Structures are given as structure tokens and as C-alpha cells.
Amino acid sequence: MARKGDWQGLWWLILSQPLPQAAGAAAHLKLRKWTPRSDADARLADILTGIDPKETIRLGKELFNRTTQKLPGHLGFANPVGFSVRHPIVALDMRGHDLHTSRVVTVDRTGVRSTLYEGPAQHWSLCALDSETVIARREFDSGGYRGDTEIVEYTPGRETVLFHGGGLLDAVVEATATGFVVGTKLSRVAFALAEGEQETLDLAEFGIRRADLFAVDATGTRIAFAEGTRMLITDSRLQPLHDLVVESRLHSEFSFNAITFTEDSIVTYGRGLGLYRWQVIGDRLRGLHSSLHSSPRTFFRLNPVAPWNLLVAEGGNVNYYYDIATLDRCPAPDFLVQAGPDGNDDDLRIPRAIGRFTASAYGRLAVYEGGLATHTRNSVTDFYSTVVQDLEHPLNILAKPVSTLNAADADRVRRHLKPSSGTADTYSLTATERAVLEAAVKACEWAPKVNGS
């Protein structure tokens, strides 16, 4: 584009890239030959061309390693995964010393904090209340029967069975701001422990026949249940707030498959409707828009990552990426690209192949499985790894396209550049990182105002 003198086309390309790549492309922008369409375009161009492109590109390549922890352990598979609402903590069920031993651990941004269980139980759903408390659904595969399903609380040196019975088969547990919620598949009942008190809700009263498809919002105060053509929103004590029946005119064979909260709305995937955004407007839950034609397959999990402006949709062990605001297909950060071409993750010759990516609306961490930490593989353990990424790290701003930067991004970074008096600095930033982040904060002021996108 620079050779052809297509300066406006180059500017559009720059805006669509994360800041490290944008700085590299901006080095080819001739400000004397290009006429910006607005003062905001001119100001933003000055910021991007004023950054050292080589150092910024190098920093972009180091972003994944600077914001992640690779966990030790045999093959490192983490399944299931559960997050905490109030703390940057994730609970993992990691393989133990042999195939018949599981370990329940909590992990923060620095690595493993606590090992709360090691034994023969199989765990199917987890959530963390804090670094020393995990709620789990477990079963035993020998000497028992399917009716021995338990909801258990793990704390250091102790386990407490909270509930048990066949009705808990395939139940899902999630943390809330007041405790945790359990959604059952077979009994159509959800129950929660909220500030020490048990609350119960029979979803059959709202036409919902199973309670295991639900999501908790970023504050931990709202829960959205979905099944068939129906959705119900409650508070963390399971008090109903809003309900919805999807009109049959949307599609005659519609059914919810996946649900999550984003910062300001609910996003669902349903057969016949694709990805769809819902918001509470006034006192009603309303549908806003769909991206039916951009959904290439059935999605089973939706993982929102607000710091990257990204929604990661999992369908058949292949991830697809969407703009969290528009639900348009978009490219992923380099470290999220799977092995093989789009829709095919079977080519293990590619150095970094993702087996799974997990995040949540309230998750301040993300979890990966696969060969993500290194560009070369010398052994099986180099490929099979579990990686925890800190989504609160200020360098995450470098994963967002420049055109999507906004004041909220600046606020997330600014507090780490100038910590409040008496507040410990969580992250140790190099001089280069500080310089690039300061430029990113300035870019956040002008990016929402540009006319080039």
C-alpha cells in the first residue's frame, strides 16, 4: 500500500491491527503525503508513528509469555475448569501421578496456590470461592454407582459433602457473589448457597425442563438459565428477575445450546438462530441482533474475553472468534490461533496447537490446553501443557485492535502505570513496556473518534 501511495488504505489496515503490528505498519505511513480525515485520525497517527516499531513488535511477540504461567504436572490436562467471582483464582482438576488419580488445585496469576484434593474421585464441574475453597461435583468410578454423585466443598485438609444423590447427575456448579449455584439436569431444579443460606428454584414453573445450561454475569449477581426456547434471569439468590420465550417466528426449530454474559448483555448460541445478543431494556429482556450466517457449526461453549474485545466460541474442539460488541467474525490474537487451517486442528506439526480455551464473564484468568508456551517441541510434555493467562495484566491492551481501544482500556492500564499512594504495584514493568503502555493510553483517547475505520 505504501508503494502504491494508498495512504488511506494503509491507515484502515493500521486501525484493524493490535498496537504492536499497527506501530510496525505505521512506520510506512508518510504523514506529509496523507491527509487525515479528522483531527482524531491525525492525533492517533502521531502517537503510532512516535513509537519505536522494532521494540513494540518485539514486545507484542513476548506478550503471551509475559502474561502466562505454564503449570507443572504430568501432561498437565486441566478438565474441568472453574473460576472465582471475587478473586483472580481458577480451580483445576489436574491429572495426578497416574491415570486413576486426580488433583484439585487452585491457581492464581503466579501459579499453583493450593492442592485441596488428591485421590480417585472424578470431578465433572468445579468453581473456586477463593484460593482455599473449591466447590465440585464428583463421582467415583470404582466401587460405586451413578447415584453416588456428590457436591463437595474442598478446603485445606478437609472435604465436606454438601449434597448427594442421583438427581445431581450432570449438574453444573458456578461461583456467585454470595456463594455458589448448582444447576441440575434431571430434576429441573437450581439451588444456591447465598451467604450461608440455601435457596431453591424449580425452573419447571417457567417451562424450563433442565437447569444445567446457565451463566453467571461478571458481578456474580445475576444468573441466566436457558433451555429450549426459554430464558430466565435471576439474582444470585435465585429470585426471578426477567423471563423470555423466544418467538417461533424467529425459527421453527430454535433451541439454546450455549449462553454467556458479556459486559452489557447476554449472548447465546442456538440452532436456527446462530449467535444472538440479548439485553434487559426497561423491565423486559429483548433480542437485539444475530450473526446467524457467521456461525459455521454448532457451538457448545462461549468464552468472553473483554480485555481483548473477543468472544471465543468452541465448536467440536475448534475455536472461532467474534467481536464481542458486534458478533462479527474477527481474527484472533496470534497466541490463540489453532493448528491447521480454519476448522481443522488435526495438524500437530504446527508448533502451537490449542486443545481448549476457557474463560468466563467474571473470569480474571483464562486457561489453555495444548502446546502454547514454546515454538518448538522436543518431547510430548512440551506439547501437552496447561497454561493460565492473567487477563488483568496491563499488557493485554496490546491484543486489541487499535480501532477498538476505549476509555475503559485506558483505565485498566493507567492504574498500573501510576499506582495509588501506598498501593503495591502488582506488575513489574520494564521501561519499554511502560513507554508502549503510555502510548496505548493516549491512543485510547483518540481511537473512538477516528473516521478511518
Tab-separated table of C-alpha atoms in Angstrom, residues 8-304:
chain	number	residue	atom	x	y	z
A	8	GLN	CA	-5.914	5.829	3.417
A	9	GLY	CA	-5.979	2.084	2.715
A	10	LEU	CA	-2.837	1.699	4.829
A	11	TRP	CA	-4.487	3.708	7.604
A	12	TRP	CA	-7.512	1.395	7.588
A	13	LEU	CA	-5.150	-1.574	7.843
A	14	ILE	CA	-3.293	0.063	10.752
A	15	LEU	CA	-6.526	0.617	12.669
A	16	SER	CA	-7.528	-3.036	12.293
A	17	GLN	CA	-4.287	-4.308	13.887
A	18	PRO	CA	-3.284	-4.616	17.564
A	19	LEU	CA	-0.914	-1.857	18.611
A	20	PRO	CA	2.391	-3.753	18.096
A	21	GLN	CA	1.530	-4.632	14.482
A	22	ALA	CA	-0.075	-1.207	13.981
A	23	ALA	CA	3.160	0.502	15.052
A	24	GLY	CA	5.115	-1.597	12.544
A	25	ALA	CA	2.706	-0.696	9.727
A	26	ALA	CA	2.600	2.967	10.791
A	27	ALA	CA	6.348	3.210	10.180
A	28	HIS	CA	5.472	3.100	6.453
A	29	LEU	CA	2.864	5.885	6.714
A	30	LYS	CA	4.040	9.161	5.126
A	31	LEU	CA	2.304	11.835	7.144
A	32	ARG	CA	3.303	14.562	4.670
A	33	LYS	CA	1.571	12.760	1.795
A	34	TRP	CA	-1.561	11.585	3.622
A	35	THR	CA	-4.420	13.898	4.555
A	36	PRO	CA	-6.176	12.634	7.704
A	37	ARG	CA	-9.948	12.782	7.630
A	38	SER	CA	-10.199	14.272	11.111
A	39	ASP	CA	-8.131	15.725	13.914
A	40	ALA	CA	-8.556	12.425	15.786
A	41	ASP	CA	-7.013	10.488	12.876
A	42	ALA	CA	-4.078	12.907	12.823
A	43	ARG	CA	-3.524	12.711	16.594
A	44	LEU	CA	-3.694	8.909	16.588
A	45	ALA	CA	-1.286	8.708	13.642
A	46	ASP	CA	1.202	10.900	15.517
A	47	ILE	CA	1.017	8.559	18.525
A	48	LEU	CA	1.544	5.408	16.451
A	49	THR	CA	4.393	6.803	14.361
A	50	GLY	CA	6.091	8.050	17.525
A	51	ILE	CA	6.513	4.527	18.914
A	52	ASP	CA	9.706	2.556	18.282
A	53	PRO	CA	8.340	-0.096	15.863
A	54	LYS	CA	11.054	-2.699	16.452
A	55	GLU	CA	10.733	-2.629	20.247
A	56	THR	CA	6.951	-2.585	20.075
A	57	ILE	CA	6.799	-5.544	17.674
A	58	ARG	CA	9.228	-7.458	19.904
A	59	LEU	CA	7.009	-6.722	22.902
A	60	GLY	CA	3.962	-7.984	21.003
A	61	LYS	CA	5.728	-11.290	20.308
A	62	GLU	CA	6.553	-11.634	24.018
A	63	LEU	CA	3.007	-10.812	25.155
A	64	PHE	CA	1.892	-14.411	25.674
A	65	ASN	CA	4.922	-15.409	27.744
A	66	ARG	CA	4.752	-12.176	29.793
A	67	THR	CA	1.145	-12.767	30.827
A	68	THR	CA	1.037	-16.542	31.381
A	69	GLN	CA	2.134	-19.290	33.732
A	70	LYS	CA	2.822	-22.820	32.484
A	71	LEU	CA	1.769	-25.263	35.184
A	72	PRO	CA	3.931	-28.223	36.190
A	73	GLY	CA	2.460	-31.703	36.256
A	74	HIS	CA	2.088	-34.917	34.294
A	75	LEU	CA	0.782	-33.910	30.832
A	76	GLY	CA	-0.978	-31.028	32.548
A	77	PHE	CA	-4.537	-31.582	31.294
A	78	ALA	CA	-6.999	-29.419	33.219
A	79	ASN	CA	-10.558	-30.633	32.946
A	80	PRO	CA	-12.834	-29.258	34.255
A	81	VAL	CA	-12.035	-25.604	34.965
A	82	GLY	CA	-13.864	-23.192	37.274
A	83	PHE	CA	-13.282	-19.544	38.175
A	84	SER	CA	-13.833	-17.329	41.207
A	85	VAL	CA	-16.018	-14.212	41.072
A	86	ARG	CA	-14.268	-12.240	43.792
A	87	HIS	CA	-10.638	-13.245	43.294
A	88	PRO	CA	-8.224	-13.853	40.381
A	89	ILE	CA	-8.331	-17.583	41.147
A	90	VAL	CA	-9.108	-20.613	38.989
A	91	ALA	CA	-9.817	-24.172	40.166
A	92	LEU	CA	-8.442	-27.029	38.067
A	93	ASP	CA	-8.820	-30.788	38.126
A	94	MET	CA	-5.365	-31.893	37.038
A	95	ARG	CA	-4.179	-35.385	36.396
A	96	GLY	CA	-2.225	-36.838	39.310
A	97	HIS	CA	0.713	-39.234	39.343
A	98	ASP	CA	-1.270	-41.884	37.423
A	99	LEU	CA	-4.378	-42.136	35.266
A	100	HIS	CA	-6.567	-43.049	38.247
A	101	THR	CA	-5.606	-40.095	40.445
A	102	SER	CA	-6.936	-36.571	40.143
A	103	ARG	CA	-5.708	-33.408	41.871
A	104	VAL	CA	-7.906	-30.414	42.616
A	105	VAL	CA	-5.771	-27.286	42.785
A	106	THR	CA	-6.291	-23.541	42.878
A	107	VAL	CA	-4.130	-21.295	40.726
A	108	ASP	CA	-3.595	-17.534	40.640
A	109	ARG	CA	-1.577	-15.341	38.286
A	110	THR	CA	1.692	-16.587	39.826
A	111	GLY	CA	0.987	-20.342	39.630
A	112	VAL	CA	-0.413	-23.073	41.900
A	113	ARG	CA	-1.636	-21.771	45.265
A	114	SER	CA	-3.141	-24.817	46.988
A	115	THR	CA	-3.691	-28.536	46.409
A	116	LEU	CA	-7.043	-29.318	48.032
A	117	TYR	CA	-7.627	-32.909	46.930
A	118	GLU	CA	-5.652	-35.833	45.555
A	119	GLY	CA	-7.370	-39.181	45.116
A	120	PRO	CA	-9.579	-41.430	42.962
A	121	ALA	CA	-12.650	-39.188	42.603
A	122	GLN	CA	-13.662	-37.986	39.139
A	123	HIS	CA	-14.607	-34.311	39.009
A	124	TRP	CA	-17.008	-33.048	36.355
A	125	SER	CA	-17.660	-29.455	37.391
A	126	LEU	CA	-15.704	-27.015	39.592
A	127	CYS	CA	-15.748	-23.452	40.855
A	128	ALA	CA	-13.498	-21.552	43.260
A	129	LEU	CA	-14.808	-19.355	46.048
A	130	ASP	CA	-11.282	-18.271	46.994
A	131	SER	CA	-7.755	-19.689	46.917
A	132	GLU	CA	-8.573	-22.251	49.639
A	133	THR	CA	-12.197	-23.170	48.879
A	134	VAL	CA	-13.453	-25.147	45.885
A	135	ILE	CA	-16.943	-26.484	45.186
A	136	ALA	CA	-17.035	-29.572	42.959
A	137	ARG	CA	-19.364	-32.216	41.533
A	138	ARG	CA	-17.661	-35.575	41.810
A	139	GLU	CA	-18.218	-39.301	41.336
A	140	PHE	CA	-16.190	-42.455	41.955
A	141	ASP	CA	-15.664	-44.829	39.040
A	142	SER	CA	-14.993	-47.945	41.123
A	143	GLY	CA	-16.946	-49.492	43.972
A	144	GLY	CA	-19.861	-47.115	43.452
A	145	TYR	CA	-22.807	-46.388	41.205
A	146	ARG	CA	-24.125	-43.396	39.305
A	147	GLY	CA	-26.292	-42.405	42.248
A	148	ASP	CA	-23.210	-41.568	44.310
A	149	THR	CA	-22.856	-38.141	42.676
A	150	GLU	CA	-21.829	-35.554	45.290
A	151	ILE	CA	-21.469	-31.791	45.585
A	152	VAL	CA	-18.458	-31.382	47.832
A	153	GLU	CA	-16.574	-28.464	49.382
A	154	TYR	CA	-12.786	-28.766	49.468
A	155	THR	CA	-10.706	-26.738	51.906
A	156	PRO	CA	-7.112	-27.386	53.089
A	157	GLY	CA	-7.021	-30.802	54.745
A	158	ARG	CA	-10.781	-31.224	54.688
A	159	GLU	CA	-13.679	-32.181	52.433
A	160	THR	CA	-17.371	-31.731	53.231
A	161	VAL	CA	-20.154	-33.408	51.251
A	162	LEU	CA	-22.859	-30.753	50.877
A	163	PHE	CA	-25.389	-32.672	48.739
A	164	HIS	CA	-25.551	-36.147	47.207
A	165	GLY	CA	-27.857	-38.333	45.149
A	166	GLY	CA	-28.750	-39.402	41.613
A	167	GLY	CA	-30.571	-36.134	40.942
A	168	LEU	CA	-27.181	-34.403	40.802
A	169	LEU	CA	-26.012	-36.410	37.790
A	170	ASP	CA	-24.616	-33.959	35.156
A	171	ALA	CA	-25.197	-30.970	37.461
A	172	VAL	CA	-23.096	-27.819	36.948
A	173	VAL	CA	-21.615	-25.605	39.681
A	174	GLU	CA	-20.662	-21.920	39.325
A	175	ALA	CA	-19.465	-19.291	41.778
A	176	THR	CA	-21.580	-16.218	42.537
A	177	ALA	CA	-21.017	-13.028	44.511
A	178	THR	CA	-22.802	-14.543	47.517
A	179	GLY	CA	-21.606	-18.153	47.299
A	180	PHE	CA	-22.353	-20.627	44.527
A	181	VAL	CA	-25.191	-22.018	42.402
A	182	VAL	CA	-25.879	-25.581	41.238
A	183	GLY	CA	-27.992	-26.267	38.157
A	184	THR	CA	-29.329	-29.834	37.810
A	185	LYS	CA	-30.102	-31.622	34.557
A	186	LEU	CA	-32.512	-34.302	35.730
A	187	SER	CA	-34.612	-32.671	38.437
A	188	ARG	CA	-35.137	-29.244	36.753
A	189	VAL	CA	-34.134	-27.555	39.998
A	190	ALA	CA	-31.438	-24.987	40.728
A	191	PHE	CA	-30.215	-24.381	44.237
A	192	ALA	CA	-27.770	-21.878	45.608
A	193	LEU	CA	-25.850	-21.261	48.784
A	194	ALA	CA	-26.019	-17.493	49.303
A	195	GLU	CA	-24.248	-16.062	52.345
A	196	GLY	CA	-24.773	-19.354	54.180
A	197	GLU	CA	-28.457	-19.759	53.316
A	198	GLN	CA	-29.757	-22.356	50.860
A	199	GLU	CA	-32.122	-21.119	48.156
A	200	THR	CA	-34.044	-23.353	45.719
A	201	LEU	CA	-35.881	-22.637	42.468
A	202	ASP	CA	-37.990	-25.081	40.434
A	203	LEU	CA	-37.441	-23.973	36.846
A	204	ALA	CA	-40.351	-26.096	35.654
A	205	GLU	CA	-42.562	-23.219	36.822
A	206	PHE	CA	-41.074	-21.206	33.947
A	207	GLY	CA	-41.303	-24.004	31.375
A	208	ILE	CA	-37.606	-24.894	31.683
A	209	ARG	CA	-37.052	-28.661	31.796
A	210	ARG	CA	-33.345	-28.705	32.748
A	211	ALA	CA	-31.245	-26.275	34.781
A	212	ASP	CA	-27.690	-27.198	33.748
A	213	LEU	CA	-27.350	-24.609	30.945
A	214	PHE	CA	-26.735	-21.288	32.655
A	215	ALA	CA	-24.226	-18.458	33.063
A	216	VAL	CA	-23.267	-16.026	35.837
A	217	ASP	CA	-22.533	-12.392	34.999
A	218	ALA	CA	-19.274	-10.528	35.692
A	219	THR	CA	-20.503	-9.177	39.040
A	220	GLY	CA	-21.738	-12.566	40.229
A	221	THR	CA	-25.148	-11.085	40.984
A	222	ARG	CA	-27.199	-12.314	38.000
A	223	ILE	CA	-27.761	-15.822	36.634
A	224	ALA	CA	-29.240	-16.603	33.217
A	225	PHE	CA	-30.803	-20.034	32.650
A	226	ALA	CA	-31.719	-21.222	29.146
A	227	GLU	CA	-33.428	-24.304	27.699
A	228	GLY	CA	-35.402	-24.912	24.530
A	229	THR	CA	-36.945	-21.574	23.594
A	230	ARG	CA	-36.978	-20.151	27.128
A	231	MET	CA	-34.627	-17.967	29.155
A	232	LEU	CA	-34.860	-16.884	32.791
A	233	ILE	CA	-32.701	-14.357	34.639
A	234	THR	CA	-32.469	-14.457	38.441
A	235	ASP	CA	-30.321	-12.818	41.085
A	236	SER	CA	-27.677	-14.799	42.987
A	237	ARG	CA	-30.354	-15.932	45.457
A	238	LEU	CA	-32.398	-17.400	42.567
A	239	GLN	CA	-35.089	-14.741	42.829
A	240	PRO	CA	-36.599	-14.385	39.302
A	241	LEU	CA	-35.983	-11.029	37.603
A	242	HIS	CA	-36.831	-11.441	33.886
A	243	ASP	CA	-38.039	-14.253	31.662
A	244	LEU	CA	-38.410	-14.726	27.925
A	245	VAL	CA	-39.982	-17.141	25.447
A	246	VAL	CA	-38.332	-16.906	22.026
A	247	GLU	CA	-40.971	-16.237	19.392
A	248	SER	CA	-41.473	-19.127	16.990
A	249	ARG	CA	-41.293	-16.698	14.064
A	250	LEU	CA	-37.530	-16.428	14.644
A	251	HIS	CA	-37.116	-20.046	13.601
A	252	SER	CA	-39.346	-23.060	13.842
A	253	GLU	CA	-36.564	-25.334	15.131
A	254	PHE	CA	-34.783	-22.995	17.519
A	255	SER	CA	-33.135	-24.306	20.719
A	256	PHE	CA	-30.494	-22.834	23.046
A	257	ASN	CA	-27.098	-24.585	23.027
A	258	ALA	CA	-24.769	-22.158	24.839
A	259	ILE	CA	-25.052	-18.978	26.903
A	260	THR	CA	-22.745	-16.388	28.458
A	261	PHE	CA	-22.775	-12.833	29.771
A	262	THR	CA	-20.697	-10.074	28.221
A	263	GLU	CA	-20.116	-6.688	29.844
A	264	ASP	CA	-23.529	-5.249	28.925
A	265	SER	CA	-25.619	-8.101	27.573
A	266	ILE	CA	-26.228	-11.833	27.223
A	267	VAL	CA	-25.004	-13.778	24.194
A	268	THR	CA	-26.486	-17.142	23.278
A	269	TYR	CA	-25.987	-19.713	20.572
A	270	GLY	CA	-28.997	-21.626	19.360
A	271	ARG	CA	-29.703	-23.939	16.479
A	272	GLY	CA	-31.592	-21.971	13.841
A	273	LEU	CA	-30.680	-18.599	15.358
A	274	GLY	CA	-26.886	-18.590	15.499
A	275	LEU	CA	-25.146	-16.235	17.902
A	276	TYR	CA	-27.673	-13.796	19.327
A	277	ARG	CA	-27.422	-10.816	21.668
A	278	TRP	CA	-29.998	-10.024	24.373
A	279	GLN	CA	-30.295	-7.071	26.756
A	280	VAL	CA	-32.521	-6.059	29.614
A	281	ILE	CA	-34.213	-2.877	28.384
A	282	GLY	CA	-36.598	-1.353	30.847
A	283	ASP	CA	-38.181	-4.296	32.608
A	284	ARG	CA	-38.039	-6.673	29.645
A	285	LEU	CA	-35.445	-8.998	28.137
A	286	ARG	CA	-35.159	-8.112	24.443
A	287	GLY	CA	-33.347	-9.652	21.469
A	288	LEU	CA	-31.054	-7.261	19.603
A	289	HIS	CA	-29.293	-8.916	16.685
A	290	SER	CA	-27.960	-12.173	15.317
A	291	SER	CA	-24.903	-13.375	13.420
A	292	LEU	CA	-26.558	-16.499	12.028
A	293	HIS	CA	-24.562	-16.582	8.807
A	294	SER	CA	-21.198	-16.300	10.587
A	295	SER	CA	-21.751	-19.417	12.733
A	296	PRO	CA	-20.039	-22.254	10.820
A	297	ARG	CA	-21.012	-25.043	13.223
A	298	THR	CA	-22.782	-25.828	16.489
A	299	PHE	CA	-21.185	-24.066	19.463
A	300	PHE	CA	-21.129	-25.703	22.878
A	301	ARG	CA	-19.235	-23.078	24.895
A	302	LEU	CA	-18.967	-19.291	24.677
A	303	ASN	CA	-15.948	-17.673	26.357
A	304	PRO	CA	-15.992	-13.852	26.631
